[in-house]
C-alpha angles and dihedrals in degrees: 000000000000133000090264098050095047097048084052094045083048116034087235124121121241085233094061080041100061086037090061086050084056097061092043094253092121127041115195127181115232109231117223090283090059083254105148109255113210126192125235092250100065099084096064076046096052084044090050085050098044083045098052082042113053073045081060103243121158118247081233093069093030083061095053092042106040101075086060095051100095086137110043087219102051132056112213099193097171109218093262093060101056093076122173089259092051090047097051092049091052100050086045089050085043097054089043089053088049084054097059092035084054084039087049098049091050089058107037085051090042091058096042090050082050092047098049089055096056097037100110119225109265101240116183087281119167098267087048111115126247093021114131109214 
């Protein structure tokens, strides 16, 4: 399928397509006219990438990880893959994440505090259920 197709199957502009080709994440074939040829499969691929992404994930770790998503919800790395290095850049993803998901919470518990003061109390009003007027 072509560029187009593929942007409408999957939400995703051709622009942010031919990005994620850019850092190595998608890998097209170009037909005999040079038009970018994309498998079947890629949309389940482009879905993988929006979803590590909108995680937070870098495109720098999605790169080392995609090719050992073959399940959305499990990570293979083999042995020979979890190098020093890999390891390294994934404690250190996994402790920035920590960070936003702490961040988060503060905020999410911070609104809700906010929004518990200024809830008024909810007296019989007219738009209260069960009141006869």
């Amino acid at each position: 399928m072509r560029i187009g197709e593929l942007s409408r199957r999957t939400g995703v502009a051709p622009r942010l397509l031919r990005y994620y080709e850019e850092q190595d994440l998608l890998h097209p074939d170009r037909d005999g006219s040079g038009y970018r040829a994309y498998p079947a499969s890629a949309g389940y691929r482009v879905q993988q990438i929006r979803g590590l992404l909108d995680s937070g994930l870098t495109t720098e770790i999605i790169r080392r990880i995609l090719p050992f998503l073959d399940n959305p919800n499990e990570i293979h790395l083999p042995a020979e893959c979890l190098t020093a290095e890999t390891a390294g850049l994934l404690q250190r993803e996994a402790d920035r994440l920590q960070q936003r998901i702490d961040c988060l919470t503060r905020n999410r518990d911070a609104i809700r505090a906010y929004l518990a003061a200024i809830k008024p109390a909810s007296p019989a009003g007219p738009d209260t259920p069960g009141r006869s007027d």
